[in-house]
PDB file of C-alpha atoms in Angstrom:
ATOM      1  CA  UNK K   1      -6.657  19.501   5.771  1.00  0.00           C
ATOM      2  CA  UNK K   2      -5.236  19.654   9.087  1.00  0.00           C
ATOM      3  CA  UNK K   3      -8.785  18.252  10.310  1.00  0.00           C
ATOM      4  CA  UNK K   4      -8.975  15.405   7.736  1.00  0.00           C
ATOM      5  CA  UNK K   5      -5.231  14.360   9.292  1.00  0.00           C
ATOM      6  CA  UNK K   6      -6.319  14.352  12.782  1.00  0.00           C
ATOM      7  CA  UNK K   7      -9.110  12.035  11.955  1.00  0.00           C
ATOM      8  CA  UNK K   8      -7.129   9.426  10.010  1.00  0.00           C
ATOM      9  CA  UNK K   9      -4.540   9.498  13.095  1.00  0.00           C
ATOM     10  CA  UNK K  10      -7.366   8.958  15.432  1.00  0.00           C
ATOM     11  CA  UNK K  11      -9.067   5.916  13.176  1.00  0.00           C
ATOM     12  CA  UNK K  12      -6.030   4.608  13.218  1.00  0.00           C
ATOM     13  CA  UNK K  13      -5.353   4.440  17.041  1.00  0.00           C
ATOM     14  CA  UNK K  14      -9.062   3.512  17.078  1.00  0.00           C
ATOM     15  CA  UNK K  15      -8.372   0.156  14.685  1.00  0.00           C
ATOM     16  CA  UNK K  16      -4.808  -0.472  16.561  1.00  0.00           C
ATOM     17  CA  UNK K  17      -6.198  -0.675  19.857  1.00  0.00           C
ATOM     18  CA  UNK K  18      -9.195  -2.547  18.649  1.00  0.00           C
ATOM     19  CA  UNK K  19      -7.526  -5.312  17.138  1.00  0.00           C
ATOM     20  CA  UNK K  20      -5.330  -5.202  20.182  1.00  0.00           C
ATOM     21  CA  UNK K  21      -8.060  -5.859  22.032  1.00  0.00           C
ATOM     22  CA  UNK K  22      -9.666  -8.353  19.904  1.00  0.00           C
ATOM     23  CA  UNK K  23     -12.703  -6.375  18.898  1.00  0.00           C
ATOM     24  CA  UNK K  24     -13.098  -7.726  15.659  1.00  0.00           C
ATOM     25  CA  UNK K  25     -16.133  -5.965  14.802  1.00  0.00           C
ATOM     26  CA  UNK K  26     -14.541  -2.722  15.368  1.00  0.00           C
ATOM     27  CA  UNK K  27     -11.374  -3.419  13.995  1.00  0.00           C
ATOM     28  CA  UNK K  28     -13.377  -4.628  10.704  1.00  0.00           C
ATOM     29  CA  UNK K  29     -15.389  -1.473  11.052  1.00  0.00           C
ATOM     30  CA  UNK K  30     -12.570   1.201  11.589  1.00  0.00           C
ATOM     31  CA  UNK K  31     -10.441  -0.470   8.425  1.00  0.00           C
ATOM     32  CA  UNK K  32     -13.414   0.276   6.284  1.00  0.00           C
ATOM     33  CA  UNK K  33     -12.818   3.910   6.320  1.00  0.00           C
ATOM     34  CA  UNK K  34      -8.545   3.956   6.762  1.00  0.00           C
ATOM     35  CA  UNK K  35      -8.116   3.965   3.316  1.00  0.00           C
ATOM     36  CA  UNK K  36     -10.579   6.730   2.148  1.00  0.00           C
ATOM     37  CA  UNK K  37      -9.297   8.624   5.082  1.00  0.00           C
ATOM     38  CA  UNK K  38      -6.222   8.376   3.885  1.00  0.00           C
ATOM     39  CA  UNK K  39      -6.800   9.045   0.162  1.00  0.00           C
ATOM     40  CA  UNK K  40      -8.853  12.651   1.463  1.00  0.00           C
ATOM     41  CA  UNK K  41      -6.098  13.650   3.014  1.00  0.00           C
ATOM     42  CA  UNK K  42      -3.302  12.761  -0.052  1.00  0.00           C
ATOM     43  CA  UNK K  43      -6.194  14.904  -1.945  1.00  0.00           C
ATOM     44  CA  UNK K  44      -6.317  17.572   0.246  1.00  0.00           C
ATOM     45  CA  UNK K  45      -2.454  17.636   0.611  1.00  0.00           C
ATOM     46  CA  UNK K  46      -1.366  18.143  -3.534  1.00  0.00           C
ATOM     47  CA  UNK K  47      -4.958  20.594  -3.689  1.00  0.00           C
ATOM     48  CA  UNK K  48      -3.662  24.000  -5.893  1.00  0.00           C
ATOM     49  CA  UNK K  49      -3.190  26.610  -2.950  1.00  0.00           C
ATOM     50  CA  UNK K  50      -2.800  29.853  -4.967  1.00  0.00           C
ATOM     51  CA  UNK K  51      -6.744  29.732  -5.248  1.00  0.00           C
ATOM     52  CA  UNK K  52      -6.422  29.133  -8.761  1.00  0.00           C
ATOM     53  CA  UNK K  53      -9.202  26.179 -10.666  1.00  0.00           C
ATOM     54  CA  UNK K  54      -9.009  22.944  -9.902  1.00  0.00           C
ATOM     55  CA  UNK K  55      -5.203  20.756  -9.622  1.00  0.00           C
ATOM     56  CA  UNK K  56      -4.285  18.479 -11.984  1.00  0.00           C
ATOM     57  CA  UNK K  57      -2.482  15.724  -9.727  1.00  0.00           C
ATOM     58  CA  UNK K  58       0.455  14.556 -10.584  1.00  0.00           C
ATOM     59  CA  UNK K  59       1.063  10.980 -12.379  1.00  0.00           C
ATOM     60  CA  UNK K  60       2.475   9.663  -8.805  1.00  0.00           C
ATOM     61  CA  UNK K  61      -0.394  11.299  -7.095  1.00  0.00           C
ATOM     62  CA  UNK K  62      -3.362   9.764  -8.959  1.00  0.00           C
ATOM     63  CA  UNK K  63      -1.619   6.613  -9.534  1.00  0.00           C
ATOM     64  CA  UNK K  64      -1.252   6.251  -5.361  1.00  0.00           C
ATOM     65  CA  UNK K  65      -4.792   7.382  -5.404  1.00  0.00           C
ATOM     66  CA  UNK K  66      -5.649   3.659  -7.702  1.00  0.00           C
ATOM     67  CA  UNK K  67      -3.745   1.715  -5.443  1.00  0.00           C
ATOM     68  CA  UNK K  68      -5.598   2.986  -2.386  1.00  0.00           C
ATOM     69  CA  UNK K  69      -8.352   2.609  -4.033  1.00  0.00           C
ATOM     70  CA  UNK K  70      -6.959  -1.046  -4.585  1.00  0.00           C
ATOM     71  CA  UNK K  71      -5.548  -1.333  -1.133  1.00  0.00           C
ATOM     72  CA  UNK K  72      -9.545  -0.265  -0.080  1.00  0.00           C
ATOM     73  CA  UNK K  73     -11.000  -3.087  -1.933  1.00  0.00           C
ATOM     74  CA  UNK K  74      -8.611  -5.797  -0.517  1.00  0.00           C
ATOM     75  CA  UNK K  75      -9.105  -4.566   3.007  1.00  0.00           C
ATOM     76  CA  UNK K  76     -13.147  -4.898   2.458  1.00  0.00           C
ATOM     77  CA  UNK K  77     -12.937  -8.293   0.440  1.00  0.00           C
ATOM     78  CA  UNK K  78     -12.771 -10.578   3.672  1.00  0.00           C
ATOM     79  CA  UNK K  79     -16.280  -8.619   5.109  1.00  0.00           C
ATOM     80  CA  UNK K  80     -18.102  -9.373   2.062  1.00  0.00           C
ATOM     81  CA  UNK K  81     -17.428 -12.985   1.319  1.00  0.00           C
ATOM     82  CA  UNK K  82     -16.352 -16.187   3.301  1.00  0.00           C
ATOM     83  CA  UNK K  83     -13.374 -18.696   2.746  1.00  0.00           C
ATOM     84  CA  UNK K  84     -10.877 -19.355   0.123  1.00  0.00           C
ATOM     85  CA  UNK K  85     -12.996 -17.010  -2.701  1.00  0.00           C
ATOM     86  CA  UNK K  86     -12.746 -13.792  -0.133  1.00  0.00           C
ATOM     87  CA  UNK K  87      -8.842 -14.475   0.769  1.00  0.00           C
ATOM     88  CA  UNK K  88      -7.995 -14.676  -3.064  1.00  0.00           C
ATOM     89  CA  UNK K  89     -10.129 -11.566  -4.127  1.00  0.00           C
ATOM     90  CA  UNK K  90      -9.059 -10.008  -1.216  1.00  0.00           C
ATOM     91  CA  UNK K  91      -4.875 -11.107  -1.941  1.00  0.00           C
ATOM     92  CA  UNK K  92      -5.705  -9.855  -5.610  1.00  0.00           C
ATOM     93  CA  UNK K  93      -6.819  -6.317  -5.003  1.00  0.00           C
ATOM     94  CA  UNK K  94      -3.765  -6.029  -3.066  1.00  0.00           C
ATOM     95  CA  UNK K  95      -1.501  -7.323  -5.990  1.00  0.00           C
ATOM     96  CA  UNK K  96      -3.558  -4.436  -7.530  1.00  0.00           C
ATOM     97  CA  UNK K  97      -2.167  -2.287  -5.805  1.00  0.00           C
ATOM     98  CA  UNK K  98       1.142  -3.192  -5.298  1.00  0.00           C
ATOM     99  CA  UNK K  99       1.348  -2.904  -9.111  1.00  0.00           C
ATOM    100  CA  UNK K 100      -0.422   0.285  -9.430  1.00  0.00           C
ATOM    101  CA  UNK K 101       2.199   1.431  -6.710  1.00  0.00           C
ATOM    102  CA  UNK K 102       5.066   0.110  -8.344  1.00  0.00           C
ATOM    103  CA  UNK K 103       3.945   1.587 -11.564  1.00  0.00           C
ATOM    104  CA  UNK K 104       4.078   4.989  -9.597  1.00  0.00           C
ATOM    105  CA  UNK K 105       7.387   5.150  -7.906  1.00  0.00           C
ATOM    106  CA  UNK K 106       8.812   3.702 -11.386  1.00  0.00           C
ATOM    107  CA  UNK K 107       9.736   7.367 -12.745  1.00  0.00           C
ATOM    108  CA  UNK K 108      11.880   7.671  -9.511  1.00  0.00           C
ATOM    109  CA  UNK K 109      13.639   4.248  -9.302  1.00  0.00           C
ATOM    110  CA  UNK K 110      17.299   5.732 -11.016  1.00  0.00           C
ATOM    111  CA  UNK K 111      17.537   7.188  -7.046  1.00  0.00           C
ATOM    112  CA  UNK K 112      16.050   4.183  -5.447  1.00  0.00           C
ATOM    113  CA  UNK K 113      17.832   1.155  -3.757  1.00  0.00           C
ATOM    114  CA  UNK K 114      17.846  -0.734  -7.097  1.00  0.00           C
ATOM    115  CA  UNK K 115      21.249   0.509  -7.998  1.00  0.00           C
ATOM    116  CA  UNK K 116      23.282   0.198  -4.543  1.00  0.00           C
ATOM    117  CA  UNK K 117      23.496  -3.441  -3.692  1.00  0.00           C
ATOM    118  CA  UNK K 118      24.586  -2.979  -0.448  1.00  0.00           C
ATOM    119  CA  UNK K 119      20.920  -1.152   0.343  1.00  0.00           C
ATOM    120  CA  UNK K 120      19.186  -3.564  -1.819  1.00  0.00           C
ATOM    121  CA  UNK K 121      20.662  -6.741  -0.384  1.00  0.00           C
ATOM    122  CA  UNK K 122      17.999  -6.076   2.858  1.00  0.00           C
ATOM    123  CA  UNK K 123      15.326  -6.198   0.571  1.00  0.00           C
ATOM    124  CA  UNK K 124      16.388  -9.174  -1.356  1.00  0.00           C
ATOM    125  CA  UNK K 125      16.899 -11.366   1.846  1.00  0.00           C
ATOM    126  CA  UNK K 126      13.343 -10.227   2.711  1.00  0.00           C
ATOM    127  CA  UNK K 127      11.977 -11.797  -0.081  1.00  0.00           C
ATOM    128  CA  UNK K 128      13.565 -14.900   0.587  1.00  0.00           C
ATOM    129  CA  UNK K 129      12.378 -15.101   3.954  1.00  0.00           C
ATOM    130  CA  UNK K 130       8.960 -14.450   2.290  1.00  0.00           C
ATOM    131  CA  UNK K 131       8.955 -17.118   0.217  1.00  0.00           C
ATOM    132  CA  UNK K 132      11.220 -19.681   3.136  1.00  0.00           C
ATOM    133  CA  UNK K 133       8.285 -19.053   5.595  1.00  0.00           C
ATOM    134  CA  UNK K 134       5.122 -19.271   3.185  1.00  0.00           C
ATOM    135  CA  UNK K 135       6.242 -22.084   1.082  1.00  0.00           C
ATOM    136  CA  UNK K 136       5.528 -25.025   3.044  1.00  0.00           C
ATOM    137  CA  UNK K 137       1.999 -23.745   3.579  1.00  0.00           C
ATOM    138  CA  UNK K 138       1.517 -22.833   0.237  1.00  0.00           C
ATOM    139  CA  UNK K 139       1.132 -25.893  -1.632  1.00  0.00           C
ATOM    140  CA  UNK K 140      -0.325 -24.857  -5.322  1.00  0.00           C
ATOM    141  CA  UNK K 141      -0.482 -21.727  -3.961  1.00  0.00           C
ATOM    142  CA  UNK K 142       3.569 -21.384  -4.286  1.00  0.00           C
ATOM    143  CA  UNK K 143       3.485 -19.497  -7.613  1.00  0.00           C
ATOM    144  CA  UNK K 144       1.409 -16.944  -6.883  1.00  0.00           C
ATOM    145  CA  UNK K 145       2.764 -16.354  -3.305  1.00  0.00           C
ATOM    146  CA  UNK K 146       6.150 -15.833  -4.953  1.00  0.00           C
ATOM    147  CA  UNK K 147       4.699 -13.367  -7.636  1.00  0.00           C
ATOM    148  CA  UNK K 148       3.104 -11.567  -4.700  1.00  0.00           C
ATOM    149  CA  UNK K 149       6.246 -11.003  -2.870  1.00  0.00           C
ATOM    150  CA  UNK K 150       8.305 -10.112  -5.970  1.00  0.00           C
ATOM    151  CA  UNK K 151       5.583  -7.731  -6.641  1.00  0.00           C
ATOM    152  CA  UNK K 152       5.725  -6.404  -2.958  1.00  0.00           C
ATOM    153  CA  UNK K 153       9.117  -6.253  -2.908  1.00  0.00           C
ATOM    154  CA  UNK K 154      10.051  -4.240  -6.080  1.00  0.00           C
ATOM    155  CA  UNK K 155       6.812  -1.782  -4.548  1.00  0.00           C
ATOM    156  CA  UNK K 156       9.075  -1.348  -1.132  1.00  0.00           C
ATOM    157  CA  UNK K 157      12.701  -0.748  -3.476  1.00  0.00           C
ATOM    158  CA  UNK K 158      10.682   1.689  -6.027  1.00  0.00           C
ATOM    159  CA  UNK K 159       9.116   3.371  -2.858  1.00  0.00           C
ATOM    160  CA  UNK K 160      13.306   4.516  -1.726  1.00  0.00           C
ATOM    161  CA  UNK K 161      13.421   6.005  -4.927  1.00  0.00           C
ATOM    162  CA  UNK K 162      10.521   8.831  -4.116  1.00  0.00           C
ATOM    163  CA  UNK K 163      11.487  10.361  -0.935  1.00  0.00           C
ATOM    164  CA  UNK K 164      12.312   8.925   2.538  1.00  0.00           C
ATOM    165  CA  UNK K 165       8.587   9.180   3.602  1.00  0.00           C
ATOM    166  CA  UNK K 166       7.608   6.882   0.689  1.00  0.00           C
ATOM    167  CA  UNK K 167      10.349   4.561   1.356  1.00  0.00           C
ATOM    168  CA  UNK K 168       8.949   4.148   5.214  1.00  0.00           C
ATOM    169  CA  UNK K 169       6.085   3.471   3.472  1.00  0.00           C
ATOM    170  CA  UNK K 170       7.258   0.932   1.791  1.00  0.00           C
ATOM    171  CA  UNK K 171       9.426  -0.861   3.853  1.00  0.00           C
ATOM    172  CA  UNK K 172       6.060  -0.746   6.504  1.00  0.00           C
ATOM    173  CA  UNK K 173       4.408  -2.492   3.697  1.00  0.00           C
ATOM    174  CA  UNK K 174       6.806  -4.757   3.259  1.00  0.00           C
ATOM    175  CA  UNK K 175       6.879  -6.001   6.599  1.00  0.00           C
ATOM    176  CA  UNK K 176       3.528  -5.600   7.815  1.00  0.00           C
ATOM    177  CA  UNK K 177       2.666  -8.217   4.627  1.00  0.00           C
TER     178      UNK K 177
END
């Protein structure tokens, strides 16, 4: 496991400095294989370790395991087609799996962000500033940019409700969207 770990953290640096240093081809490359890397090692890290058969995940664990698989397809979409087509199969796979995420964390949300407005207020403002900064550029593309964030943002406040690991996660998401 410990392997599979160190070679998602080294793809990663890999990818980061590539598209730092504007080699596309290997940042397109490396971003192939993040999310399988990543999904091996969620695998590897809820495997049964008393040597018994084979682990039945649990309902968040296979459910994240969809959305990466999601995630995966939305990260590959742009290599595989050109345009307008690519960016909207591409922006669906990840609405994919921002439901497919959402539809995970939802067992946890009564200890997520969703019932402290205080916490959720961040969360709510960056939605706003979502939809303030794409709207002018969206044109009749408004609708479905504002069920994109909604759908991002309820991922990132279901995410607090896990642990403080998945709500990182989320808020990364979140911003990095």
């Amino acid at each position: 496991m410990l392997a599979a770990w160190g070679a998602l953290a080294l793809l990663t640096l890999v990818h980061l400095a590539a598209q730092l240093a504007g080699a596309s081809t290997l940042a397109d490359a490396s971003q192939w294989f993040l999310m399988p890397l990543l999904a091996v090692c969620l695998w590897l890290a809820t495997r049964r370790r008393d040597g018994g058969g084979p682990a039945r995940r649990s309902r968040l664990v296979r459910l994240t395991l969809v959305a990466l698989g999601f995630s995966w397809l939305g990260d590959t979409a742009p290599d595989l087609a050109d345009g307008d087509t690519a960016f909207l199969v591409m922006v669906g796979f990840f609405l994919c799996a921002q439901v497919t995420y959402t539809l995970a964390f939802w067992p946890f949300r009564a200890g997520s962000v969703l019932r402290r407005p205080l916490a959720l207020a961040p969360y709510l403002l960056a939605f706003v500033a979502l939809v303030v900064a794409c709207a002018p550029g969206a044109g009749t593309l408004l609708v479905p940019v504002v069920v994109y964030g909604a759908c991002l943002v309820l991922m990132a406040v279901t995410a607090t409700g896990v642990d403080r690991l998945a709500a990182v996660g989320g808020v990364v998401f979140l911003v990095s969207d």
